[in-house]
Amino acid sequence: EMTHLALSRGTRDKAPLWLQEGVAKRQQTRWREAEPLDDFPPDDVVARIGMAKGLGVELDKIGPSIALLPSAEQASVAYAEVASFIRYWAREAGGDALPQLVVRLKDAREPDDVGRSIAAISTADFATWVGRWKTYLSSVQTTIPTDLEPGAKPSFAADAARRVRLGTLLQNRGHAKAASMERTKAHTMAPFDANVRCALAESLVAM
């Protein structure tokens, strides 16, 4: 949220949505030391698979808000797309490109000024950079657990769901150790499910 505020003030509220969300995602973890689950699954991979499944959206056609996209799957792919593109562009265009873009956007008067500003500081226009980014994505390895692919349905068995439920009931009654045992079993069945991981973490912290 601080990044959104800084971009809004720095560009006089002229930063397009893809830039706002992409930079915010990029800054989300850069202020601290890396953690094991940062960028997992990788935004590049989620963007590539999501686009291949028809869940992607053109960066400049996202609309007024990613949250307003038709489905949660499309929203997750859109977040991955903007994060992947900004990281790619900031890396390839050079370290000064992003700060220069923010400064130039202060004087933007028309939507096309964003593309012209990008071209002025990085020798290629927005459409060209998008094409380069998509070419780059085509070379990205897509080896992630099937459960984490965009649009994938949870594959863990009903037994895991029951153990999650039982763990929640035990945790709510203050039995953290017993809850952790049930949640550990669920985690073994569904190691990549974020809800299961968070539930187990809750019990372990409580212990």
Short mmCIF file of C-alpha atoms in Angstrom, two decimals:
data_model
loop_
_atom_site.label_atom_id
_atom_site.label_comp_id
_atom_site.label_asym_id
_atom_site.label_seq_id
_atom_site.Cartn_x
_atom_site.Cartn_y
_atom_site.Cartn_z
CA GLU A 1 0.00 0.00 0.00
CA MET A 2 2.91 2.35 0.66
CA THR A 3 4.13 1.62 -2.86
CA HIS A 4 0.73 2.52 -4.30
CA LEU A 5 0.81 5.77 -2.36
CA ALA A 6 4.34 6.59 -3.49
CA LEU A 7 3.50 5.88 -7.14
CA SER A 8 0.31 7.89 -6.98
CA ARG A 9 2.10 10.88 -5.50
CA GLY A 10 5.20 10.46 -7.64
CA THR A 11 3.28 10.32 -10.93
CA ARG A 12 0.46 12.69 -9.92
CA ASP A 13 -1.85 9.67 -10.08
CA LYS A 14 -1.05 8.97 -13.74
CA ALA A 15 0.48 5.51 -13.35
CA PRO A 16 -1.59 2.91 -15.29
CA LEU A 17 -2.97 -0.06 -13.38
CA TRP A 18 -0.39 -2.54 -14.73
CA LEU A 19 2.41 -0.27 -13.49
CA GLN A 20 0.79 0.31 -10.10
CA GLU A 21 0.16 -3.37 -9.41
CA GLY A 22 3.38 -4.60 -11.01
CA VAL A 23 5.62 -2.29 -9.01
CA ALA A 24 3.67 -3.02 -5.81
CA LYS A 25 4.18 -6.76 -6.32
CA ARG A 26 7.88 -6.19 -7.06
CA GLN A 27 8.35 -4.14 -3.89
CA GLN A 28 6.35 -6.55 -1.74
CA THR A 29 9.43 -8.50 -0.65
CA ARG A 30 12.39 -6.30 -1.68
CA TRP A 31 12.46 -4.39 1.61
CA ARG A 32 13.43 -7.47 3.67
CA GLU A 33 15.55 -10.60 3.57
CA ALA A 34 14.29 -13.34 1.25
CA GLU A 35 12.02 -16.04 2.70
CA PRO A 36 11.57 -19.65 1.42
CA LEU A 37 8.14 -19.15 -0.15
CA ASP A 38 8.82 -15.80 -1.83
CA ASP A 39 7.74 -15.96 -5.47
CA PHE A 40 6.38 -19.50 -5.09
CA PRO A 41 4.93 -20.47 -7.40
CA PRO A 42 7.03 -18.14 -9.59
CA ASP A 43 5.10 -15.28 -11.21
CA ASP A 44 6.78 -16.04 -14.55
CA VAL A 45 5.46 -19.59 -14.47
CA VAL A 46 1.95 -18.65 -13.34
CA ALA A 47 1.79 -16.00 -16.06
CA ARG A 48 2.95 -18.39 -18.79
CA ILE A 49 0.63 -21.25 -17.80
CA GLY A 50 -2.30 -18.92 -17.21
CA MET A 51 -1.90 -17.28 -20.61
CA ALA A 52 -1.62 -20.69 -22.26
CA LYS A 53 -4.90 -21.70 -20.59
CA GLY A 54 -6.65 -18.59 -21.86
CA LEU A 55 -6.81 -17.01 -18.39
CA GLY A 56 -4.49 -14.14 -19.23
CA VAL A 57 -5.37 -10.56 -20.08
CA GLU A 58 -3.41 -7.95 -22.01
CA LEU A 59 -1.57 -5.72 -19.57
CA ASP A 60 -3.17 -2.49 -20.77
CA LYS A 61 -6.63 -4.06 -20.98
CA ILE A 62 -7.00 -5.19 -17.37
CA GLY A 63 -9.62 -2.57 -16.57
CA PRO A 64 -10.07 -0.38 -13.50
CA SER A 65 -9.16 -3.11 -11.00
CA ILE A 66 -7.71 -6.61 -11.04
CA ALA A 67 -10.23 -7.52 -8.34
CA LEU A 68 -13.04 -6.85 -10.83
CA LEU A 69 -11.90 -9.49 -13.31
CA PRO A 70 -14.48 -12.26 -13.95
CA SER A 71 -12.81 -14.96 -11.82
CA ALA A 72 -10.28 -15.44 -9.06
CA GLU A 73 -8.15 -17.50 -11.47
CA GLN A 74 -7.96 -14.62 -13.94
CA ALA A 75 -7.11 -12.23 -11.14
CA SER A 76 -4.24 -14.42 -9.92
CA VAL A 77 -2.89 -14.68 -13.47
CA ALA A 78 -3.19 -10.91 -13.95
CA TYR A 79 -1.21 -10.25 -10.76
CA ALA A 80 1.44 -12.70 -11.96
CA GLU A 81 1.53 -11.04 -15.39
CA VAL A 82 2.08 -7.50 -14.10
CA ALA A 83 4.68 -8.66 -11.58
CA SER A 84 6.51 -10.71 -14.20
CA PHE A 85 6.47 -7.88 -16.75
CA ILE A 86 7.73 -5.20 -14.36
CA ARG A 87 10.55 -7.42 -13.12
CA TYR A 88 11.51 -8.24 -16.69
CA TRP A 89 11.34 -4.64 -17.89
CA ALA A 90 13.19 -3.21 -14.87
CA ARG A 91 15.92 -5.79 -15.33
CA GLU A 92 16.30 -5.45 -19.09
CA ALA A 93 15.78 -1.69 -19.38
CA GLY A 94 18.33 -0.90 -16.67
CA GLY A 95 18.32 0.19 -13.06
CA ASP A 96 17.38 3.81 -13.77
CA ALA A 97 14.48 3.07 -16.11
CA LEU A 98 11.74 2.65 -13.49
CA PRO A 99 12.61 5.79 -11.48
CA GLN A 100 12.86 7.78 -14.72
CA LEU A 101 9.45 6.52 -15.82
CA VAL A 102 7.87 7.69 -12.57
CA VAL A 103 9.38 11.15 -13.03
CA ARG A 104 8.25 11.41 -16.66
CA LEU A 105 4.69 10.35 -15.88
CA LYS A 106 4.25 13.50 -13.80
CA ASP A 107 3.89 15.43 -17.05
CA ALA A 108 1.75 12.86 -18.89
CA ARG A 109 -1.41 14.33 -20.40
CA GLU A 110 -2.71 11.51 -22.61
CA PRO A 111 -2.81 7.68 -22.23
CA ASP A 112 -0.27 7.34 -25.06
CA ASP A 113 2.22 9.40 -23.06
CA VAL A 114 2.98 6.31 -20.98
CA GLY A 115 4.17 4.42 -24.05
CA ARG A 116 6.11 7.43 -25.29
CA SER A 117 7.80 7.80 -21.91
CA ILE A 118 8.82 4.13 -21.94
CA ALA A 119 10.24 4.51 -25.43
CA ALA A 120 12.16 7.64 -24.48
CA ILE A 121 14.00 6.01 -21.59
CA SER A 122 14.42 2.44 -22.83
CA THR A 123 14.80 2.61 -26.65
CA ALA A 124 11.62 0.59 -27.32
CA ASP A 125 7.92 1.31 -26.95
CA PHE A 126 5.48 -0.48 -24.65
CA ALA A 127 4.18 -2.88 -27.32
CA THR A 128 7.72 -3.92 -28.23
CA TRP A 129 8.58 -4.57 -24.61
CA VAL A 130 5.43 -6.65 -24.17
CA GLY A 131 6.43 -8.73 -27.19
CA ARG A 132 9.93 -9.25 -25.78
CA TRP A 133 8.49 -10.22 -22.42
CA LYS A 134 6.17 -12.81 -23.98
CA THR A 135 9.13 -14.24 -25.90
CA TYR A 136 11.03 -14.46 -22.63
CA LEU A 137 8.09 -16.23 -20.94
CA SER A 138 8.08 -18.86 -23.69
CA SER A 139 11.52 -19.97 -22.49
CA VAL A 140 10.50 -20.28 -18.82
CA GLN A 141 10.37 -23.79 -17.39
CA THR A 142 6.87 -24.62 -16.15
CA THR A 143 7.69 -27.29 -13.60
CA ILE A 144 5.43 -26.53 -10.64
CA PRO A 145 3.05 -28.83 -8.75
CA THR A 146 -0.17 -29.34 -10.71
CA ASP A 147 -2.22 -28.14 -7.73
CA LEU A 148 -0.58 -24.71 -8.03
CA GLU A 149 -1.33 -24.15 -11.70
CA PRO A 150 -3.87 -21.40 -12.49
CA GLY A 151 -7.37 -22.82 -12.62
CA ALA A 152 -6.37 -26.10 -10.95
CA LYS A 153 -8.89 -27.72 -8.62
CA PRO A 154 -7.71 -28.88 -5.18
CA SER A 155 -6.77 -32.52 -5.52
CA PHE A 156 -6.39 -33.61 -1.90
CA ALA A 157 -8.74 -36.26 -0.63
CA ALA A 158 -11.80 -35.79 1.54
CA ASP A 159 -9.79 -37.19 4.46
CA ALA A 160 -7.50 -34.14 4.31
CA ALA A 161 -10.51 -31.83 4.40
CA ARG A 162 -11.87 -33.65 7.44
CA ARG A 163 -8.56 -33.31 9.24
CA VAL A 164 -8.46 -29.59 8.42
CA ARG A 165 -11.95 -29.23 9.89
CA LEU A 166 -11.09 -31.25 12.98
CA GLY A 167 -7.89 -29.25 13.46
CA THR A 168 -9.89 -26.02 13.30
CA LEU A 169 -12.39 -27.25 15.89
CA LEU A 170 -9.57 -28.31 18.23
CA GLN A 171 -7.68 -25.06 17.72
CA ASN A 172 -10.78 -22.97 18.46
CA ARG A 173 -11.12 -24.82 21.76
CA GLY A 174 -7.52 -24.13 22.75
CA HIS A 175 -6.08 -27.59 22.01
CA ALA A 176 -3.14 -26.44 19.89
CA LYS A 177 -1.09 -29.63 20.20
CA ALA A 178 -3.96 -31.90 19.16
CA ALA A 179 -4.85 -29.47 16.37
CA SER A 180 -1.27 -29.51 15.11
CA MET A 181 -1.36 -33.31 14.87
CA GLU A 182 -4.46 -33.26 12.67
CA ARG A 183 -3.19 -30.36 10.61
CA THR A 184 0.19 -32.04 10.13
CA LYS A 185 -1.58 -35.06 8.64
CA ALA A 186 -3.54 -32.74 6.33
CA HIS A 187 -0.32 -30.97 5.34
CA THR A 188 1.26 -34.31 4.41
CA MET A 189 -1.65 -34.91 2.02
CA ALA A 190 -1.69 -31.35 0.65
CA PRO A 191 1.78 -29.83 1.13
CA PHE A 192 1.26 -26.95 -1.29
CA ASP A 193 -2.17 -25.79 -0.15
CA ALA A 194 -1.80 -22.33 1.39
CA ASN A 195 -4.82 -22.72 3.68
CA VAL A 196 -3.46 -25.97 5.10
CA ARG A 197 -0.01 -24.45 5.63
CA CYS A 198 -1.45 -21.40 7.38
CA ALA A 199 -3.65 -23.53 9.61
CA LEU A 200 -0.71 -25.70 10.67
CA ALA A 201 1.38 -22.59 11.31
CA GLU A 202 -1.36 -21.24 13.57
CA SER A 203 -1.23 -24.35 15.75
CA LEU A 204 2.58 -24.42 15.87
CA VAL A 205 2.75 -20.77 16.89
CA ALA A 206 0.11 -21.36 19.57
CA MET A 207 2.22 -24.20 20.98
#
